[in-house]
Coordinates of C-alpha atoms in Angstrom, one line a residue:
M1 CA 65.7 76.8 141.8
S2 CA 65.5 80.4 140.4
A3 CA 63.9 83.0 142.6
P4 CA 60.4 84.0 141.5
V5 CA 59.7 87.6 140.6
A6 CA 56.6 89.6 141.8
T7 CA 56.2 91.8 138.8
R8 CA 56.8 91.2 135.1
K9 CA 57.5 94.1 132.8
V10 CA 56.3 93.4 129.3
S11 CA 56.0 95.5 126.1
E12 CA 52.6 96.1 124.4
R13 CA 53.7 93.9 121.5
E14 CA 54.7 91.0 123.9
A15 CA 51.3 91.3 125.7
R16 CA 49.5 91.1 122.3
Q17 CA 51.6 88.1 121.3
V18 CA 50.7 86.2 124.5
A19 CA 47.0 86.9 124.0
E20 CA 47.1 85.9 120.4
A21 CA 48.9 82.7 121.1
A22 CA 46.2 81.7 123.6
R23 CA 43.4 82.1 121.0
E24 CA 42.0 79.1 119.1
Q25 CA 43.6 79.8 115.8
D26 CA 41.3 77.8 113.5
W27 CA 37.6 77.5 112.7
H28 CA 36.8 73.9 112.2
R29 CA 33.0 74.3 112.5
P30 CA 30.6 77.0 111.3
S31 CA 29.7 80.0 113.4
F32 CA 26.5 81.9 113.0
A33 CA 27.9 85.0 114.7
K34 CA 31.2 84.9 112.8
E35 CA 29.3 84.7 109.5
L36 CA 27.1 87.6 110.7
F37 CA 30.1 89.9 111.2
L38 CA 31.3 88.9 107.7
G39 CA 28.0 90.1 106.2
R40 CA 26.6 86.6 105.7
F41 CA 23.2 85.9 107.4
R42 CA 23.3 82.1 107.8
L43 CA 19.8 81.6 109.1
D44 CA 20.2 77.8 108.4
L45 CA 22.7 77.5 111.2
I46 CA 20.1 78.4 113.9
H47 CA 16.7 77.6 112.2
P48 CA 14.8 75.5 113.0
Y49 CA 15.4 76.4 116.6
P50 CA 17.5 73.5 118.0
L51 CA 16.0 71.5 121.0
P52 CA 17.4 69.1 123.6
A53 CA 16.9 65.4 123.1
P54 CA 13.8 64.1 124.9
E55 CA 15.8 62.0 127.4
A56 CA 18.1 65.0 128.2
A57 CA 15.1 67.2 128.7
A58 CA 13.4 64.6 131.0
R59 CA 16.6 64.3 133.1
G60 CA 16.9 68.0 133.3
E61 CA 13.3 68.7 134.2
E62 CA 13.5 66.1 137.0
F63 CA 16.5 67.8 138.5
L64 CA 14.9 71.3 138.1
A65 CA 11.9 70.1 140.1
R66 CA 14.1 68.9 142.9
L67 CA 16.2 72.1 142.8
R68 CA 13.1 74.3 142.9
E69 CA 12.0 72.6 146.1
F70 CA 15.5 73.0 147.6
C71 CA 15.6 76.7 146.6
E72 CA 12.2 77.4 148.1
T73 CA 12.8 75.6 151.4
S74 CA 16.6 75.6 152.0
I75 CA 18.0 78.8 150.5
D76 CA 17.4 82.1 152.4
G77 CA 18.7 84.8 150.1
A78 CA 17.9 87.6 152.5
R79 CA 20.0 85.9 155.3
I80 CA 22.9 85.2 152.9
D81 CA 23.0 88.9 151.9
R82 CA 22.6 90.1 155.5
E83 CA 25.2 87.8 157.0
A84 CA 27.5 87.9 153.9
R85 CA 27.8 84.1 153.9
I86 CA 26.1 81.0 152.5
P87 CA 25.3 78.9 155.6
D88 CA 27.2 75.6 155.8
E89 CA 24.0 73.6 155.9
T90 CA 22.9 75.2 152.5
I91 CA 26.2 74.2 150.9
L92 CA 26.0 70.7 152.3
G93 CA 22.4 70.5 151.0
L94 CA 23.6 71.5 147.5
K95 CA 26.2 68.7 147.7
E96 CA 23.6 66.1 148.7
L97 CA 21.3 67.3 145.9
G98 CA 24.0 66.7 143.4
A99 CA 24.3 70.3 142.4
L100 CA 28.1 70.2 142.4
G101 CA 28.0 67.7 139.6
M102 CA 25.4 69.0 137.3
K103 CA 27.8 69.1 134.3
I104 CA 29.9 66.1 135.3
D105 CA 29.3 62.8 133.5
P106 CA 27.4 60.1 135.4
A107 CA 30.4 57.8 135.0
Y108 CA 32.2 60.0 137.5
G109 CA 29.2 60.5 139.8
G110 CA 27.7 63.6 138.2
L111 CA 24.2 64.3 136.9
G112 CA 25.3 64.7 133.3
L113 CA 23.0 67.6 132.5
T114 CA 23.2 69.3 129.2
Q115 CA 24.4 72.9 128.9
V116 CA 20.8 74.0 128.4
Y117 CA 19.6 72.5 131.7
Y118 CA 22.7 73.4 133.6
N119 CA 22.0 77.0 132.7
K120 CA 18.3 76.7 133.6
A121 CA 19.4 75.4 137.0
L122 CA 21.9 78.3 137.5
A123 CA 19.1 80.7 136.6
M124 CA 16.8 79.2 139.1
A125 CA 19.4 79.0 141.9
G126 CA 20.6 82.5 141.1
T127 CA 17.1 83.9 141.7
A128 CA 17.0 82.3 145.2
S129 CA 20.4 83.7 145.9
P130 CA 22.9 85.1 143.3
A131 CA 25.7 84.1 145.7
V132 CA 24.6 80.5 145.4
G133 CA 24.4 80.8 141.7
A134 CA 28.0 82.2 141.7
L135 CA 29.3 79.4 143.9
L136 CA 27.9 76.7 141.6
S137 CA 29.0 78.4 138.4
A138 CA 32.5 79.1 139.5
H139 CA 32.9 75.5 140.7
Q140 CA 31.7 73.9 137.4
S141 CA 32.0 76.5 134.6
I142 CA 35.6 77.6 135.2
G143 CA 36.8 75.5 138.2
V144 CA 38.4 72.0 138.1
P145 CA 35.6 70.0 136.4
Q146 CA 35.5 71.8 133.0
P147 CA 39.2 72.0 132.2
V148 CA 39.8 68.5 133.5
K149 CA 36.9 67.2 131.4
M150 CA 38.2 68.9 128.3
F151 CA 42.0 68.5 128.6
G152 CA 42.6 66.2 131.5
T153 CA 44.2 62.7 131.3
P154 CA 42.1 59.6 132.1
E155 CA 43.9 59.4 135.4
Q156 CA 43.1 63.1 136.2
K157 CA 39.5 62.6 135.4
Q158 CA 39.2 59.5 137.6
A159 CA 41.1 61.3 140.4
F160 CA 39.3 64.6 140.5
L161 CA 35.8 64.5 138.8
P162 CA 34.2 62.1 141.3
R163 CA 35.3 64.5 144.1
C164 CA 34.0 67.5 142.3
A165 CA 30.7 65.8 141.6
T166 CA 29.9 65.0 145.2
T167 CA 32.1 66.6 147.9
D168 CA 34.7 69.0 146.8
I169 CA 34.3 72.7 145.8
S170 CA 36.7 74.0 143.2
A171 CA 38.0 77.5 142.3
F172 CA 39.9 79.1 139.3
L173 CA 43.0 81.2 140.1
L174 CA 44.3 83.4 137.3
T175 CA 44.0 87.0 138.4
E176 CA 46.8 88.6 140.5
P177 CA 46.9 92.0 142.3
D178 CA 48.7 93.6 139.3
V179 CA 47.4 91.2 136.5
G180 CA 43.9 91.3 135.1
S181 CA 43.2 91.0 131.4
D182 CA 46.9 91.2 130.5
P183 CA 48.1 87.7 131.4
A184 CA 51.5 88.3 129.8
R185 CA 52.4 90.0 133.1
L186 CA 51.5 86.9 135.2
A187 CA 54.0 86.7 138.1
T188 CA 53.1 83.4 139.9
T189 CA 55.7 80.8 139.1
A190 CA 55.8 77.1 138.9
V191 CA 59.5 76.0 139.0
P192 CA 60.2 72.3 138.0
D193 CA 61.9 70.3 140.8
G194 CA 62.2 66.6 140.1
D195 CA 58.7 65.1 139.8
D196 CA 57.1 68.2 141.2
Y197 CA 56.6 71.9 140.4
V198 CA 57.1 74.5 143.2
L199 CA 54.5 77.3 143.2
D200 CA 55.1 80.8 144.5
G201 CA 52.9 83.9 144.1
V202 CA 49.7 85.6 145.1
K203 CA 46.3 85.3 143.5
L204 CA 43.5 87.8 143.8
W205 CA 39.6 87.6 143.5
T206 CA 39.7 83.8 143.9
T207 CA 35.9 83.1 143.7
N208 CA 35.2 80.0 145.9
G209 CA 38.8 80.2 147.0
V210 CA 37.9 80.7 150.7
V211 CA 36.0 77.4 150.8
A212 CA 37.6 75.4 148.0
D213 CA 39.0 71.9 148.3
L214 CA 40.6 71.9 144.8
L215 CA 42.1 74.8 142.7
V216 CA 42.9 75.4 139.1
V217 CA 46.0 77.6 139.2
M218 CA 47.6 79.4 136.3
A219 CA 51.4 79.8 136.9
R220 CA 54.4 80.6 134.7
V221 CA 56.9 77.8 134.2
P222 CA 60.4 79.2 133.5
A223 CA 61.9 77.8 130.3
S224 CA 64.8 75.5 130.9
E225 CA 66.4 72.3 129.6
G226 CA 63.6 69.8 129.1
H227 CA 60.9 72.4 129.9
K228 CA 59.2 74.5 127.2
G229 CA 57.9 76.8 129.9
G230 CA 55.1 79.3 129.7
I231 CA 51.8 79.9 131.5
T232 CA 50.6 76.5 132.6
A233 CA 47.5 75.0 134.3
F234 CA 47.7 72.9 137.5
V235 CA 45.2 71.2 139.8
V236 CA 46.2 72.0 143.3
E237 CA 44.9 70.7 146.6
A238 CA 43.7 73.7 148.5
A239 CA 44.9 72.3 151.8
A240 CA 48.5 71.8 150.6
E241 CA 51.3 73.0 152.8
G242 CA 52.3 76.6 151.9
I243 CA 48.8 77.8 150.7
T244 CA 47.3 80.6 152.8
V245 CA 44.0 82.3 152.2
E246 CA 45.0 85.6 153.5
H247 CA 41.8 87.6 153.2
R248 CA 38.1 87.1 152.4
N249 CA 37.0 90.0 150.1
A250 CA 33.8 91.9 150.7
F251 CA 31.8 93.5 147.9
M252 CA 28.9 95.9 147.2
G253 CA 26.9 92.9 145.9
L254 CA 27.1 89.1 146.0
R255 CA 27.9 89.5 149.6
G256 CA 27.8 85.7 150.2
I257 CA 30.5 85.0 147.6
E258 CA 33.5 83.2 149.0
N259 CA 36.2 85.3 147.2
G260 CA 39.6 85.9 148.6
V261 CA 43.4 86.4 148.3
T262 CA 45.4 83.3 148.1
R263 CA 49.2 83.1 148.7
F264 CA 51.4 80.2 147.5
H265 CA 54.8 79.8 149.2
Q266 CA 57.0 76.9 148.1
V267 CA 53.9 74.8 147.4
R268 CA 54.8 71.4 145.9
V269 CA 52.5 70.2 143.1
P270 CA 53.0 66.8 141.5
A271 CA 53.7 67.0 137.7
A272 CA 50.8 64.5 137.3
N273 CA 48.5 67.4 138.3
R274 CA 49.5 69.5 135.4
I275 CA 46.6 70.0 132.9
G276 CA 47.9 69.7 129.4
P277 CA 51.4 70.6 128.3
E278 CA 53.5 73.4 129.6
G279 CA 52.6 76.7 128.0
A280 CA 49.0 75.7 127.3
G281 CA 47.4 77.3 130.3
L282 CA 45.9 80.3 128.7
K283 CA 44.6 78.4 125.7
I284 CA 43.0 75.9 128.2
A285 CA 41.5 78.8 130.1
L286 CA 40.0 80.5 127.0
T287 CA 38.7 77.3 125.6
T288 CA 37.1 76.5 128.9
L289 CA 35.4 79.9 128.9
N290 CA 33.9 79.3 125.5
T291 CA 31.0 77.5 127.2
G292 CA 31.9 78.6 130.8
R293 CA 30.9 82.2 129.9
L294 CA 27.3 81.0 129.3
S295 CA 26.8 80.7 133.1
L296 CA 26.8 84.5 133.5
P297 CA 23.9 85.1 131.0
A298 CA 22.1 82.2 132.7
G299 CA 22.1 84.2 135.9
C300 CA 21.1 87.3 134.0
V301 CA 18.1 85.6 132.4
G302 CA 16.9 84.4 135.8
A303 CA 17.3 87.9 137.2
A304 CA 15.4 89.4 134.2
K305 CA 12.5 87.0 134.7
W306 CA 12.3 87.9 138.3
C307 CA 12.4 91.7 137.5
L308 CA 9.6 91.1 135.0
K309 CA 7.5 89.4 137.6
I310 CA 7.9 92.1 140.2
A311 CA 7.4 94.9 137.6
R312 CA 4.2 93.3 136.4
E313 CA 2.7 92.7 139.8
W314 CA 3.8 96.0 141.4
S315 CA 2.7 98.1 138.4
A316 CA -0.7 96.6 138.4
A317 CA -1.2 97.2 142.2
R318 CA 0.3 100.7 142.5
E319 CA -2.1 103.5 141.4
Q320 CA -1.3 107.1 140.6
W321 CA -3.7 109.8 139.2
G322 CA -6.6 107.4 139.1
K323 CA -5.0 104.4 137.3
P324 CA -2.3 101.8 137.7
I325 CA 1.2 103.1 137.0
A326 CA 1.6 100.6 134.2
A327 CA -1.1 102.5 132.3
H328 CA 1.1 105.6 132.2
E329 CA 3.3 105.5 129.1
A330 CA 6.5 106.6 131.0
V331 CA 6.3 103.4 133.1
G332 CA 4.7 101.2 130.5
S333 CA 7.6 101.7 128.1
K334 CA 10.0 100.4 130.9
I335 CA 7.8 97.3 131.3
A336 CA 7.8 96.7 127.6
Y337 CA 11.6 96.9 127.5
I338 CA 11.9 94.5 130.4
A339 CA 9.5 92.0 128.9
A340 CA 10.8 92.1 125.4
T341 CA 14.5 92.0 126.4
T342 CA 13.9 89.1 128.8
F343 CA 12.4 87.1 125.9
A344 CA 15.4 87.9 123.8
L345 CA 18.0 87.1 126.5
E346 CA 16.4 83.7 127.0
A347 CA 16.4 83.1 123.3
V348 CA 20.1 83.9 123.0
L349 CA 21.0 81.8 126.0
D350 CA 19.0 78.7 125.0
L351 CA 20.2 78.9 121.4
S352 CA 23.9 79.3 122.3
S353 CA 23.6 76.5 125.0
Q354 CA 21.9 74.1 122.6
M355 CA 24.5 74.8 120.0
A356 CA 27.2 74.0 122.6
D357 CA 25.5 70.7 123.4
E358 CA 25.3 69.7 119.8
E359 CA 28.9 70.6 119.1
R360 CA 28.1 71.2 115.4
N361 CA 28.9 75.0 115.6
D362 CA 31.8 76.9 117.0
I363 CA 30.2 79.1 119.6
R364 CA 33.2 81.1 120.9
I365 CA 31.6 84.4 119.6
E366 CA 28.0 83.4 120.4
A367 CA 29.0 82.7 124.0
A368 CA 30.9 85.9 124.3
L369 CA 28.0 87.9 122.8
A370 CA 25.6 86.2 125.2
K371 CA 27.8 87.2 128.2
L372 CA 28.3 90.8 126.9
Y373 CA 24.7 91.4 125.9
G374 CA 23.2 89.6 128.9
S375 CA 25.3 91.3 131.6
E376 CA 24.6 94.8 130.1
A377 CA 20.9 94.3 129.6
A378 CA 20.2 92.7 133.0
C379 CA 21.9 95.6 134.7
R380 CA 19.6 98.0 132.9
I381 CA 16.5 95.8 133.6
A382 CA 17.3 95.8 137.3
D383 CA 17.9 99.6 137.3
E384 CA 14.5 100.1 135.5
L385 CA 12.8 97.9 138.1
V386 CA 14.3 100.1 140.9
Q387 CA 13.0 103.1 139.1
I388 CA 9.5 101.6 138.6
R389 CA 9.4 100.8 142.3
G390 CA 10.4 104.3 143.2
G391 CA 11.5 104.9 146.8
R392 CA 10.6 101.3 147.6
G393 CA 13.1 100.2 145.0
F394 CA 15.9 101.9 146.9
E395 CA 14.7 100.6 150.2
T396 CA 16.0 97.3 151.5
A397 CA 13.8 94.2 151.7
D398 CA 14.3 94.0 155.5
S399 CA 13.2 97.6 155.9
L400 CA 10.1 97.1 153.8
A401 CA 9.2 94.1 155.8
A402 CA 9.8 95.9 159.1
R403 CA 7.1 98.4 158.2
G404 CA 4.6 95.8 157.0
E405 CA 5.2 95.7 153.2
R406 CA 6.3 93.0 150.9
A407 CA 10.0 92.4 151.2
V408 CA 11.1 92.9 147.6
P409 CA 14.9 92.9 147.3
A410 CA 15.1 95.1 144.2
E411 CA 18.1 97.1 145.4
Q412 CA 19.9 93.9 146.2
M413 CA 19.3 92.6 142.7
L414 CA 20.8 95.7 141.3
R415 CA 23.9 95.4 143.5
D416 CA 24.3 91.7 142.8
L417 CA 24.0 92.1 139.0
R418 CA 26.5 94.9 138.7
I419 CA 29.5 92.5 138.9
N420 CA 28.5 90.6 135.8
R421 CA 29.7 93.5 133.7
I422 CA 33.2 92.8 135.1
F423 CA 33.2 89.1 135.9
E424 CA 34.9 86.7 133.3
G425 CA 35.9 89.5 131.0
S426 CA 34.7 93.1 131.5
T427 CA 32.4 94.7 128.9
E428 CA 35.4 96.6 127.6
I429 CA 37.5 93.5 127.3
M430 CA 34.7 91.5 125.8
H431 CA 34.3 94.2 123.1
L432 CA 38.0 93.7 122.2
L433 CA 37.9 89.9 122.4
I434 CA 34.8 89.7 120.2
A435 CA 36.1 92.3 117.8
R436 CA 39.3 90.3 117.4
E437 CA 37.4 87.2 116.5
A438 CA 35.0 89.2 114.2
V439 CA 37.9 90.5 112.1
D440 CA 39.8 87.2 112.1
A441 CA 39.0 86.5 108.5
H442 CA 40.4 89.9 107.5
L443 CA 43.6 89.4 109.5
S444 CA 44.2 85.9 108.2
V445 CA 44.4 87.2 104.7
A446 CA 45.6 90.8 105.2
G447 CA 47.3 90.7 108.6
D448 CA 50.9 91.2 107.2
L449 CA 49.6 93.9 104.9
I450 CA 48.8 96.2 107.9
D451 CA 51.5 94.9 110.2
P452 CA 54.1 97.7 110.4
D453 CA 56.8 95.1 111.4
A454 CA 56.1 92.8 108.4
S455 CA 58.8 92.6 105.6
L456 CA 58.1 93.9 102.1
G457 CA 58.0 90.3 100.9
D458 CA 55.4 89.4 103.5
K459 CA 53.4 92.5 102.6
A460 CA 53.5 91.6 98.9
R461 CA 52.3 88.0 99.5
A462 CA 49.5 89.3 101.9
G463 CA 48.5 91.8 99.2
A464 CA 48.0 89.1 96.6
K465 CA 46.1 86.9 99.1
A466 CA 43.9 89.7 100.2
G467 CA 43.1 90.8 96.6
G468 CA 41.8 87.3 95.9
F469 CA 39.7 87.2 99.0
Y470 CA 38.2 90.6 98.7
A471 CA 37.5 90.2 95.0
K472 CA 35.1 87.4 95.9
W473 CA 33.8 88.8 99.2
L474 CA 33.1 92.5 98.5
P475 CA 30.6 92.0 95.6
K476 CA 28.4 89.8 97.9
L477 CA 27.9 92.7 100.3
V478 CA 26.1 94.8 97.7
A479 CA 22.8 92.9 97.5
G480 CA 21.1 90.1 99.3
P481 CA 17.8 88.5 100.4
G482 CA 17.1 91.4 102.8
Q483 CA 16.2 93.6 99.8
L484 CA 13.6 91.2 98.5
P485 CA 10.0 91.7 100.0
N486 CA 9.2 88.0 100.1
S487 CA 12.3 86.8 101.8
Y488 CA 11.8 84.8 105.0
A489 CA 8.1 84.7 104.4
E490 CA 7.6 81.7 106.7
F491 CA 8.2 84.0 109.6
D492 CA 5.1 86.1 108.7
G493 CA 5.1 89.4 110.7
L494 CA 8.7 88.8 111.9
A495 CA 10.0 88.5 108.3
P496 CA 10.7 92.3 108.0
H497 CA 13.0 92.1 111.0
L498 CA 15.0 89.2 109.5
R499 CA 15.4 91.1 106.3
Y500 CA 16.6 94.0 108.4
V501 CA 19.2 91.7 110.0
E502 CA 20.4 90.5 106.6
R503 CA 20.8 94.0 105.3
S504 CA 22.5 95.3 108.4
A505 CA 24.9 92.4 108.5
R506 CA 26.1 93.4 105.0
K507 CA 26.3 97.0 106.1
L508 CA 28.3 96.1 109.2
A509 CA 30.8 94.1 107.1
R510 CA 31.2 97.0 104.6
S511 CA 31.7 99.4 107.6
T512 CA 34.4 97.1 109.1
F513 CA 36.2 96.8 105.7
Y514 CA 36.1 100.5 105.2
A515 CA 37.5 101.1 108.7
M516 CA 40.3 98.6 108.2
S517 CA 41.2 100.2 104.9
R518 CA 41.2 103.7 106.5
W519 CA 43.1 102.9 109.7
Q520 CA 45.0 99.7 108.8
G521 CA 47.5 99.0 111.6
R522 CA 45.9 101.6 113.8
M523 CA 42.6 99.7 113.8
E524 CA 43.3 98.1 117.1
T525 CA 43.5 101.5 118.8
K526 CA 40.0 102.4 117.7
Q527 CA 38.4 100.7 120.6
N528 CA 35.2 102.7 120.7
F529 CA 34.6 102.0 117.0
L530 CA 35.2 98.3 117.6
A531 CA 32.9 98.3 120.5
R532 CA 30.1 99.8 118.4
V533 CA 30.7 97.1 115.7
V534 CA 30.4 94.4 118.4
D535 CA 27.3 96.0 119.9
I536 CA 25.7 96.1 116.4
G537 CA 26.5 92.4 116.0
A538 CA 25.1 91.6 119.4
E539 CA 21.8 93.3 118.6
L540 CA 21.6 91.4 115.3
F541 CA 22.3 88.1 117.0
A542 CA 19.7 88.8 119.6
M543 CA 17.1 89.7 117.0
S544 CA 17.8 86.6 115.1
A545 CA 17.5 84.4 118.2
A546 CA 14.3 86.1 119.2
C547 CA 12.7 85.6 115.9
V548 CA 13.7 81.9 115.6
R549 CA 12.5 81.2 119.1
A550 CA 9.2 82.9 118.5
Q551 CA 8.8 80.9 115.3
H552 CA 9.4 77.7 117.2
L553 CA 6.9 78.7 119.9
G554 CA 4.3 79.8 117.3
A555 CA 2.5 76.5 117.3
G556 CA 2.3 76.2 121.1
D557 CA 0.0 77.7 123.7
H558 CA 1.9 81.0 123.9
G559 CA 2.6 81.4 120.2
P560 CA 0.9 84.8 119.7
E561 CA 2.5 86.2 122.9
A562 CA 5.9 85.0 121.8
R563 CA 5.5 86.7 118.4
Q564 CA 4.4 89.9 120.1
L565 CA 7.5 89.8 122.4
A566 CA 9.9 89.1 119.5
D567 CA 8.3 91.9 117.4
A568 CA 8.6 94.4 120.2
F569 CA 12.2 93.4 120.9
C570 CA 13.2 93.7 117.3
R571 CA 11.6 97.1 117.0
Q572 CA 13.5 98.3 120.0
A573 CA 16.7 96.7 118.8
R574 CA 16.4 98.3 115.4
V575 CA 16.3 101.7 116.9
R576 CA 19.4 101.0 119.0
T577 CA 21.2 99.4 116.0
D578 CA 20.5 102.4 113.7
E579 CA 21.9 104.7 116.4
L580 CA 25.0 102.6 116.7
F581 CA 25.5 102.7 112.9
D582 CA 25.2 106.5 113.0
R583 CA 27.8 106.6 115.8
L584 CA 30.3 104.6 113.9
W585 CA 31.3 107.8 112.0
T586 CA 29.5 110.6 114.0
N587 CA 30.9 110.6 117.5
T588 CA 33.0 112.5 120.0
D589 CA 35.9 110.0 120.1
S590 CA 38.6 112.5 119.0
A591 CA 37.5 115.2 121.4
D592 CA 37.2 112.6 124.2
R593 CA 40.8 111.4 123.7
A594 CA 42.0 115.0 123.8
L595 CA 40.1 115.7 127.0
T596 CA 41.3 112.5 128.6
K597 CA 44.9 113.5 127.9
A598 CA 44.3 116.9 129.5
V599 CA 42.7 115.3 132.6
L600 CA 45.6 112.9 133.1
G601 CA 48.0 115.7 132.5
G602 CA 46.5 117.6 135.5
A603 CA 44.8 120.4 133.5
T604 CA 41.5 119.9 135.2
E605 CA 42.6 119.5 138.8
W606 CA 41.1 122.8 139.6
L607 CA 37.7 121.2 138.8
E608 CA 38.1 118.9 141.8
A609 CA 38.2 121.7 144.3
G610 CA 35.5 121.9 147.0
I611 CA 35.4 118.3 148.0
V612 CA 36.8 116.0 150.7
D613 CA 38.0 112.5 149.7
P614 CA 36.8 109.8 152.0
S615 CA 39.4 107.3 150.7
R616 CA 41.8 106.0 153.2
D617 CA 45.6 106.0 152.7
G618 CA 47.2 103.0 151.0
P619 CA 48.8 101.9 147.7
W620 CA 46.5 101.7 144.6
I621 CA 47.7 98.1 144.1
A622 CA 48.8 96.0 147.1
E623 CA 52.3 94.6 147.1
A624 CA 52.3 90.9 146.1
E625 CA 55.9 89.9 146.7
P626 CA 56.4 86.1 146.9
G627 CA 57.3 84.7 150.2
P628 CA 55.8 83.2 153.4
S629 CA 52.5 84.4 154.7
N630 CA 52.4 86.5 157.8
T631 CA 48.6 86.5 158.3
A632 CA 46.1 84.0 159.6
N633 CA 44.7 81.4 157.2
V634 CA 41.0 82.1 156.7
H635 CA 40.5 79.0 154.5
R636 CA 37.3 77.1 155.7
P637 CA 36.3 74.1 153.6
V638 CA 32.7 73.0 154.2
H639 CA 32.3 69.2 155.0

């Protein structure tokens, strides 16, 4: 067997090629968000607001009732944060409740909940303890159940899904000490050896890895005779010989999360445990994440709802200058933002989840937008709650209780939510990922035209193809229903917002086309421009979801309130969107790049004078050479 290497050096082009190969290349179903970025407002894809089937709703509501009782009686969020560990009895109770198998088909012992109700359950559990929500989410959204359900053989499903539904916790292992969002540099190897593969390498930030029974591991198979090779997915028994959990990581928030460093040394994995063919690992991971990413905005929705509750109750009770603080505009505007945004976040989550359940739309962009928008908005909401609470927002719940006040863990919520802007694709990576999907139609017809390495013949063919596409597409961006005063009249007072979305979608498409024409092959380097394009699309998607949800709720008991919330959100979102449009072309990007270069060149080191650095000595990135472990194994499965 060839010796594994600890670090792979790859070029920028190779890294892009690996990422591109992992993408789903085709669009077999319609996508509301994809159409939005192309300037086409396909309201018919989301309106009427889709709803779960009655039997699915009944099954989901029954479980939510049982989960609520468990959360209220058996989850002590303060204790989990204080002790930095979910008690074993709580984990065992979750297993008995069936919470490990929420998304697993009843044929394999699971509950068979829809994505809609799975997310509602995560939102509820996450408010009791975000660490519990993270444990359940990592197990089912990206752990063994989802990839095996989607890509596993019948034998693998029968072998692993019943265990995951009832007794076994799973984890997903991709990240390495020197590999994050650039998987081309993945160093963990899986070398074929007879009917097995032999794994060597080190994985970092293995959520659930400390307590896991089963692992999904991404490793590089060397190309050889009879083996295509490439990054490949495996189901691995966590107790297998040669696996060592070397460290349990500690964080500023989510203190109960069981996240560690896992070393593989000559670990034998049966070839029968390989998920999909060799080289399909990244594609499996990204496809799994299409719906798996919805678990993060689920937690964000739960957090936003709790922040709204606390802000409402506190702001009515606390008085300053003769009236409740909510009556002061400076505080009232924060409450209005929290309420309106919470309504929109839930609309985006439920809409995306129901579309995932129905499988009639491609939701890869919608799920990514929900994750991006939800994680950013929830962090701001929690920060605003801390501000509304003042000094009490900065004070811990235990300290508040010790001096006789209500133990409100606002500061903990802020700490716990912060990771969501990094988990499962940082905000910066999500911007790039969504931007790549958003411009897919352009690259499919004009990619060779702007590729500096394409031949003249390829460029000529791409030019002819692009000319035909743009001759039909560009004229449709000039005018549309958004300019007609009676468009979307059935939405009454919300109709102006939908007309704004339609006009803005065309404007966004024109802006993207102009940028591609201007920068061509350099477009991918304009990351701030692409981020603003994505943020505009996210606001338009959220506005659309909020209006459609309010229209659906209009005939119910809370119809007027839903319309008020949607209207307020759209007004706020329009201000943000107009600012983003302005910043597409009026910004400080060039000056910022120049200053960054100066900083990295040492030109501003003098500015750092007058401080002490409390950091301790050590390398920026820990060594991760393959080989046997020399530390104690802190793996502790809960049974």
